[in-house]
PDB file of C-alpha atoms in Angstrom:
ATOM      1  CA  MET A 140      -6.397 -11.300  17.982  1.00  0.00           C
ATOM      2  CA  LYS A 141      -7.753 -14.410  16.322  1.00  0.00           C
ATOM      3  CA  LYS A 142      -5.612 -14.245  13.150  1.00  0.00           C
ATOM      4  CA  ILE A 143      -1.930 -13.259  13.276  1.00  0.00           C
ATOM      5  CA  LEU A 144       0.238 -13.066  10.166  1.00  0.00           C
ATOM      6  CA  VAL A 145       3.977 -13.499  10.804  1.00  0.00           C
ATOM      7  CA  PRO A 146       6.196 -12.767   7.785  1.00  0.00           C
ATOM      8  CA  VAL A 147       9.573 -14.453   8.304  1.00  0.00           C
ATOM      9  CA  ASP A 148      12.944 -14.364   6.544  1.00  0.00           C
ATOM     10  CA  PHE A 149      14.654 -17.146   8.568  1.00  0.00           C
ATOM     11  CA  SER A 150      17.232 -14.736   9.987  1.00  0.00           C
ATOM     12  CA  PRO A 151      18.287 -15.226  13.636  1.00  0.00           C
ATOM     13  CA  HIS A 152      15.659 -12.589  14.570  1.00  0.00           C
ATOM     14  CA  THR A 153      12.845 -14.837  13.292  1.00  0.00           C
ATOM     15  CA  GLN A 154      12.651 -16.782  16.575  1.00  0.00           C
ATOM     16  CA  ASN A 155      12.133 -13.553  18.522  1.00  0.00           C
ATOM     17  CA  VAL A 156       9.316 -12.397  16.219  1.00  0.00           C
ATOM     18  CA  CYS A 157       7.669 -15.815  16.502  1.00  0.00           C
ATOM     19  CA  ARG A 158       7.873 -15.635  20.326  1.00  0.00           C
ATOM     20  CA  TYR A 159       5.915 -12.342  20.261  1.00  0.00           C
ATOM     21  CA  ALA A 160       3.279 -13.927  18.009  1.00  0.00           C
ATOM     22  CA  LEU A 161       2.938 -17.004  20.202  1.00  0.00           C
ATOM     23  CA  GLU A 162       2.636 -15.005  23.427  1.00  0.00           C
ATOM     24  CA  ILE A 163       0.008 -12.683  21.958  1.00  0.00           C
ATOM     25  CA  ALA A 164      -1.942 -15.608  20.446  1.00  0.00           C
ATOM     26  CA  LYS A 165      -1.971 -17.442  23.809  1.00  0.00           C
ATOM     27  CA  LYS A 166      -4.015 -14.616  25.355  1.00  0.00           C
ATOM     28  CA  ASN A 167      -7.025 -15.106  23.058  1.00  0.00           C
ATOM     29  CA  GLY A 168      -6.346 -18.237  21.065  1.00  0.00           C
ATOM     30  CA  GLY A 169      -6.434 -18.282  17.309  1.00  0.00           C
ATOM     31  CA  GLU A 170      -4.277 -18.905  14.282  1.00  0.00           C
ATOM     32  CA  ILE A 171      -0.699 -17.884  13.566  1.00  0.00           C
ATOM     33  CA  ARG A 172       0.119 -17.965   9.860  1.00  0.00           C
ATOM     34  CA  LEU A 173       3.853 -18.039   9.179  1.00  0.00           C
ATOM     35  CA  PHE A 174       4.599 -16.516   5.786  1.00  0.00           C
ATOM     36  CA  HIS A 175       7.662 -16.401   3.558  1.00  0.00           C
ATOM     37  CA  ALA A 176       8.134 -15.078   0.025  1.00  0.00           C
ATOM     38  CA  TYR A 177      11.208 -16.497  -1.695  1.00  0.00           C
ATOM     39  CA  PHE A 178      13.071 -15.046  -4.655  1.00  0.00           C
ATOM     40  CA  ASP A 179      11.538 -16.405  -7.863  1.00  0.00           C
ATOM     41  CA  PHE A 180      12.330 -13.788 -10.471  1.00  0.00           C
ATOM     42  CA  LEU A 181      12.994 -14.729 -14.031  1.00  0.00           C
ATOM     43  CA  ILE A 182      16.683 -15.006 -14.768  1.00  0.00           C
ATOM     44  CA  ALA A 183      17.152 -14.653 -18.501  1.00  0.00           C
ATOM     45  CA  THR A 184      20.138 -14.718 -20.784  1.00  0.00           C
ATOM     46  CA  GLY A 185      20.871 -11.389 -22.429  1.00  0.00           C
ATOM     47  CA  SER A 186      17.699  -9.757 -21.121  1.00  0.00           C
ATOM     48  CA  THR A 187      17.254  -6.123 -20.182  1.00  0.00           C
ATOM     49  CA  PHE A 188      14.356  -7.045 -17.883  1.00  0.00           C
ATOM     50  CA  PRO A 189      14.906  -5.823 -14.302  1.00  0.00           C
ATOM     51  CA  TYR A 190      16.128  -8.378 -11.758  1.00  0.00           C
ATOM     52  CA  THR A 191      17.852 -10.522 -14.369  1.00  0.00           C
ATOM     53  CA  ILE A 192      21.373 -11.775 -14.695  1.00  0.00           C
ATOM     54  CA  GLU A 193      23.076 -13.367 -17.644  1.00  0.00           C
ATOM     55  CA  THR A 194      23.234 -17.130 -17.262  1.00  0.00           C
ATOM     56  CA  ASN A 195      22.389 -20.327 -19.096  1.00  0.00           C
ATOM     57  CA  GLU A 196      18.919 -21.890 -19.005  1.00  0.00           C
ATOM     58  CA  LEU A 197      19.878 -25.066 -17.118  1.00  0.00           C
ATOM     59  CA  PHE A 198      21.586 -23.124 -14.328  1.00  0.00           C
ATOM     60  CA  ASN A 199      18.556 -20.838 -14.172  1.00  0.00           C
ATOM     61  CA  GLN A 200      16.151 -23.736 -13.630  1.00  0.00           C
ATOM     62  CA  GLU A 201      18.407 -25.466 -11.114  1.00  0.00           C
ATOM     63  CA  MET A 202      18.834 -22.278  -9.119  1.00  0.00           C
ATOM     64  CA  MET A 203      15.073 -21.624  -8.983  1.00  0.00           C
ATOM     65  CA  VAL A 204      14.400 -25.178  -7.790  1.00  0.00           C
ATOM     66  CA  LYS A 205      17.134 -24.876  -5.125  1.00  0.00           C
ATOM     67  CA  ILE A 206      15.806 -21.533  -3.834  1.00  0.00           C
ATOM     68  CA  LYS A 207      12.296 -22.951  -3.497  1.00  0.00           C
ATOM     69  CA  GLU A 208      13.505 -26.180  -1.850  1.00  0.00           C
ATOM     70  CA  ASP A 209      15.653 -24.245   0.647  1.00  0.00           C
ATOM     71  CA  ALA A 210      12.732 -21.962   1.535  1.00  0.00           C
ATOM     72  CA  GLN A 211      10.451 -24.964   1.988  1.00  0.00           C
ATOM     73  CA  ALA A 212      12.986 -26.742   4.214  1.00  0.00           C
ATOM     74  CA  ASP A 213      13.463 -23.603   6.344  1.00  0.00           C
ATOM     75  CA  MET A 214       9.696 -23.146   6.691  1.00  0.00           C
ATOM     76  CA  LEU A 215       9.100 -26.777   7.665  1.00  0.00           C
ATOM     77  CA  LYS A 216      11.847 -26.503  10.296  1.00  0.00           C
ATOM     78  CA  LEU A 217      10.386 -23.282  11.749  1.00  0.00           C
ATOM     79  CA  HIS A 218       6.840 -24.677  11.664  1.00  0.00           C
ATOM     80  CA  GLY A 219       8.032 -27.814  13.468  1.00  0.00           C
ATOM     81  CA  GLU A 220       9.838 -25.756  16.122  1.00  0.00           C
ATOM     82  CA  MET A 221       6.710 -23.702  16.790  1.00  0.00           C
ATOM     83  CA  LEU A 222       4.554 -26.819  17.018  1.00  0.00           C
ATOM     84  CA  GLU A 223       7.068 -28.227  19.511  1.00  0.00           C
ATOM     85  CA  GLU A 224       6.815 -25.025  21.596  1.00  0.00           C
ATOM     86  CA  ILE A 225       3.033 -25.396  21.660  1.00  0.00           C
ATOM     87  CA  ARG A 226       3.377 -29.027  22.737  1.00  0.00           C
ATOM     88  CA  LYS A 227       5.967 -28.259  25.448  1.00  0.00           C
ATOM     89  CA  GLU A 228       3.911 -25.404  26.860  1.00  0.00           C
ATOM     90  CA  ALA A 229       0.649 -27.375  26.548  1.00  0.00           C
ATOM     91  CA  ILE A 230      -1.022 -24.563  24.608  1.00  0.00           C
ATOM     92  CA  LYS A 231      -4.395 -25.773  23.372  1.00  0.00           C
ATOM     93  CA  ASN A 232      -5.915 -22.646  21.845  1.00  0.00           C
ATOM     94  CA  VAL A 233      -3.324 -21.770  19.152  1.00  0.00           C
ATOM     95  CA  LYS A 234      -3.082 -23.214  15.662  1.00  0.00           C
ATOM     96  CA  ILE A 235       0.064 -22.713  13.539  1.00  0.00           C
ATOM     97  CA  VAL A 236      -0.037 -22.911   9.756  1.00  0.00           C
ATOM     98  CA  TYR A 237       2.222 -21.578   7.033  1.00  0.00           C
ATOM     99  CA  THR A 238       2.176 -20.181   3.515  1.00  0.00           C
ATOM    100  CA  LEU A 239       5.141 -20.134   1.159  1.00  0.00           C
ATOM    101  CA  THR A 240       5.135 -18.224  -2.126  1.00  0.00           C
ATOM    102  CA  GLY A 241       7.483 -16.674  -4.639  1.00  0.00           C
ATOM    103  CA  GLY A 242       7.801 -12.947  -5.236  1.00  0.00           C
ATOM    104  CA  MET A 243       8.903  -9.676  -3.721  1.00  0.00           C
ATOM    105  CA  PRO A 244       8.409 -10.006   0.065  1.00  0.00           C
ATOM    106  CA  GLU A 245       6.845  -6.575   0.625  1.00  0.00           C
ATOM    107  CA  GLU A 246       4.317  -7.062  -2.185  1.00  0.00           C
ATOM    108  CA  GLU A 247       3.479 -10.641  -1.208  1.00  0.00           C
ATOM    109  CA  ILE A 248       2.982  -9.710   2.471  1.00  0.00           C
ATOM    110  CA  ILE A 249       0.491  -7.029   1.429  1.00  0.00           C
ATOM    111  CA  ASN A 250      -1.228  -9.502  -0.941  1.00  0.00           C
ATOM    112  CA  ILE A 251      -1.636 -12.206   1.711  1.00  0.00           C
ATOM    113  CA  SER A 252      -2.827  -9.644   4.255  1.00  0.00           C
ATOM    114  CA  GLU A 253      -5.628  -8.759   1.850  1.00  0.00           C
ATOM    115  CA  THR A 254      -6.723 -12.390   1.387  1.00  0.00           C
ATOM    116  CA  PHE A 255      -5.998 -13.783   4.885  1.00  0.00           C
ATOM    117  CA  GLU A 256      -7.347 -10.612   6.586  1.00  0.00           C
ATOM    118  CA  PRO A 257      -5.285 -10.888   9.781  1.00  0.00           C
ATOM    119  CA  ASP A 258      -6.138  -8.983  12.937  1.00  0.00           C
ATOM    120  CA  LEU A 259      -2.430  -8.324  13.387  1.00  0.00           C
ATOM    121  CA  ILE A 260       0.825  -8.577  11.448  1.00  0.00           C
ATOM    122  CA  ILE A 261       3.945  -9.178  13.554  1.00  0.00           C
ATOM    123  CA  MET A 262       7.272  -8.789  11.789  1.00  0.00           C
ATOM    124  CA  GLY A 263      10.848  -7.729  12.373  1.00  0.00           C
ATOM    125  CA  THR A 264      11.879  -4.149  11.749  1.00  0.00           C
ATOM    126  CA  ARG A 265      14.744  -5.276   9.536  1.00  0.00           C
ATOM    127  CA  GLY A 266      15.486  -8.381   7.519  1.00  0.00           C
ATOM    128  CA  LYS A 267      18.677 -10.221   6.721  1.00  0.00           C
ATOM    129  CA  GLY A 268      20.200  -7.242   4.905  1.00  0.00           C
ATOM    130  CA  GLU A 269      20.273  -4.924   7.968  1.00  0.00           C
ATOM    131  CA  LYS A 270      20.956  -1.959   5.656  1.00  0.00           C
ATOM    132  CA  ASP A 271      18.537   0.573   7.106  1.00  0.00           C
ATOM    133  CA  ILE A 272      19.083   2.158  10.496  1.00  0.00           C
ATOM    134  CA  LEU A 273      15.545   2.072  11.920  1.00  0.00           C
ATOM    135  CA  THR A 274      13.371   0.005   9.619  1.00  0.00           C
ATOM    136  CA  GLY A 275      14.003  -2.080   6.550  1.00  0.00           C
ATOM    137  CA  LYS A 276      12.529  -1.669   3.093  1.00  0.00           C
ATOM    138  CA  VAL A 277      10.083  -4.547   3.535  1.00  0.00           C
ATOM    139  CA  SER A 278       8.709  -3.541   6.952  1.00  0.00           C
ATOM    140  CA  SER A 279       8.437   0.119   5.875  1.00  0.00           C
ATOM    141  CA  LYS A 280       6.385  -0.757   2.806  1.00  0.00           C
ATOM    142  CA  VAL A 281       4.108  -3.089   4.786  1.00  0.00           C
ATOM    143  CA  VAL A 282       3.534  -0.446   7.490  1.00  0.00           C
ATOM    144  CA  GLN A 283       2.619   2.114   4.813  1.00  0.00           C
ATOM    145  CA  ASN A 284       0.265  -0.155   2.859  1.00  0.00           C
ATOM    146  CA  ALA A 285      -1.343  -2.794   5.083  1.00  0.00           C
ATOM    147  CA  THR A 286      -4.810  -2.065   6.453  1.00  0.00           C
ATOM    148  CA  CYS A 287      -4.582  -4.008   9.717  1.00  0.00           C
ATOM    149  CA  ARG A 288      -2.633  -3.509  12.943  1.00  0.00           C
ATOM    150  CA  ILE A 289       1.125  -4.081  12.666  1.00  0.00           C
ATOM    151  CA  LEU A 290       3.626  -4.781  15.407  1.00  0.00           C
ATOM    152  CA  THR A 291       7.238  -4.435  14.282  1.00  0.00           C
ATOM    153  CA  VAL A 292       9.759  -6.046  16.604  1.00  0.00           C
ATOM    154  CA  PRO A 293      13.258  -4.527  16.792  1.00  0.00           C
ATOM    155  CA  ARG A 294      16.137  -6.966  16.584  1.00  0.00           C
ATOM    156  CA  SER A 295      17.209  -6.348  20.190  1.00  0.00           C
ATOM    157  CA  ALA A 296      13.713  -6.552  21.746  1.00  0.00           C
ATOM    158  CA  GLY A 297      12.956  -9.539  23.942  1.00  0.00           C
ATOM    159  CA  TYR A 298       9.399 -10.469  24.848  1.00  0.00           C
ATOM    160  CA  HIS A 299       8.492  -9.394  28.415  1.00  0.00           C
ATOM    161  CA  GLY A 300       4.787  -8.778  28.025  1.00  0.00           C
ATOM    162  CA  PHE A 301       3.305  -5.311  27.736  1.00  0.00           C
ATOM    163  CA  LYS A 302       3.387  -3.684  31.183  1.00  0.00           C
ATOM    164  CA  ARG A 303       4.547  -0.174  30.297  1.00  0.00           C
ATOM    165  CA  LEU A 304       4.020   1.352  26.860  1.00  0.00           C
ATOM    166  CA  LEU A 305       5.115   4.629  25.358  1.00  0.00           C
ATOM    167  CA  TYR A 306       2.873   6.382  22.832  1.00  0.00           C
ATOM    168  CA  ALA A 307       4.685   9.214  21.040  1.00  0.00           C
ATOM    169  CA  THR A 308       2.680  11.868  19.228  1.00  0.00           C
ATOM    170  CA  ASP A 309       3.185  15.109  17.352  1.00  0.00           C
ATOM    171  CA  LEU A 310      -0.494  15.990  18.021  1.00  0.00           C
ATOM    172  CA  LYS A 311      -1.134  16.273  14.284  1.00  0.00           C
ATOM    173  CA  GLY A 312      -2.672  12.884  13.530  1.00  0.00           C
ATOM    174  CA  ASP A 313      -5.689  10.933  14.688  1.00  0.00           C
ATOM    175  CA  ASP A 314      -4.364  10.134  18.171  1.00  0.00           C
ATOM    176  CA  THR A 315      -7.726   9.003  19.521  1.00  0.00           C
ATOM    177  CA  ARG A 316      -8.029   6.270  16.897  1.00  0.00           C
ATOM    178  CA  ALA A 317      -4.365   5.239  17.203  1.00  0.00           C
ATOM    179  CA  LEU A 318      -4.606   5.014  20.999  1.00  0.00           C
ATOM    180  CA  GLN A 319      -7.818   2.984  20.748  1.00  0.00           C
ATOM    181  CA  THR A 320      -6.055   0.541  18.406  1.00  0.00           C
ATOM    182  CA  LEU A 321      -3.129   0.284  20.816  1.00  0.00           C
ATOM    183  CA  ILE A 322      -5.446  -0.298  23.790  1.00  0.00           C
ATOM    184  CA  GLU A 323      -7.318  -3.042  21.904  1.00  0.00           C
ATOM    185  CA  LEU A 324      -4.031  -4.730  21.054  1.00  0.00           C
ATOM    186  CA  VAL A 325      -2.730  -4.855  24.627  1.00  0.00           C
ATOM    187  CA  SER A 326      -5.895  -4.770  26.751  1.00  0.00           C
ATOM    188  CA  ASN A 327      -5.351  -8.300  28.099  1.00  0.00           C
ATOM    189  CA  TYR A 328      -2.025  -7.173  29.570  1.00  0.00           C
ATOM    190  CA  HIS A 329      -3.497  -4.243  31.569  1.00  0.00           C
ATOM    191  CA  PRO A 330      -0.541  -1.951  30.832  1.00  0.00           C
ATOM    192  CA  VAL A 331       0.216   1.608  31.825  1.00  0.00           C
ATOM    193  CA  ILE A 332       0.399   3.748  28.667  1.00  0.00           C
ATOM    194  CA  HIS A 333       2.564   6.863  28.827  1.00  0.00           C
ATOM    195  CA  CYS A 334       1.837   9.530  26.186  1.00  0.00           C
ATOM    196  CA  ILE A 335       4.542  12.002  25.242  1.00  0.00           C
TER     197      ILE A 335
END
């Protein structure tokens, strides 16, 4: 795994997702790219365009600047914390960079995965909204549309390596290919994989 994309939303779960990325990257070395898409939709007075609210132009501009500045500050803080982890643990083979952009998170994650071409995307199963029971709207769309491996990390999961894995199947898909992908992902951990 030489290139890992880590979409983040700066929720409390972000640190856990970043821990998974760092631990996986330490096994082979490589680059972790933190990624965040902030809200930058047009807010227009009296418009019927989707994602708009009625407001005055000055407030609109001030709000957009504030959203971008807050996202940038959050990303710089997270990037600094990860660099500090690398320094404290004396990790020499991992590089951490970040990308910040405006747009719909699920669409922007798919876009950057096409240009960055990561070996793996690691993201939380749910974002700040916590509306969906198993997976959120963003992670579901990324899982359905990205072309690389994806590891979604549940909110309650703590990193403990990959010693025992469970592969669930309905025997209707391409299990051989899926198992091969799983084995490639965790081969450095030498796990036991249970198939049910």
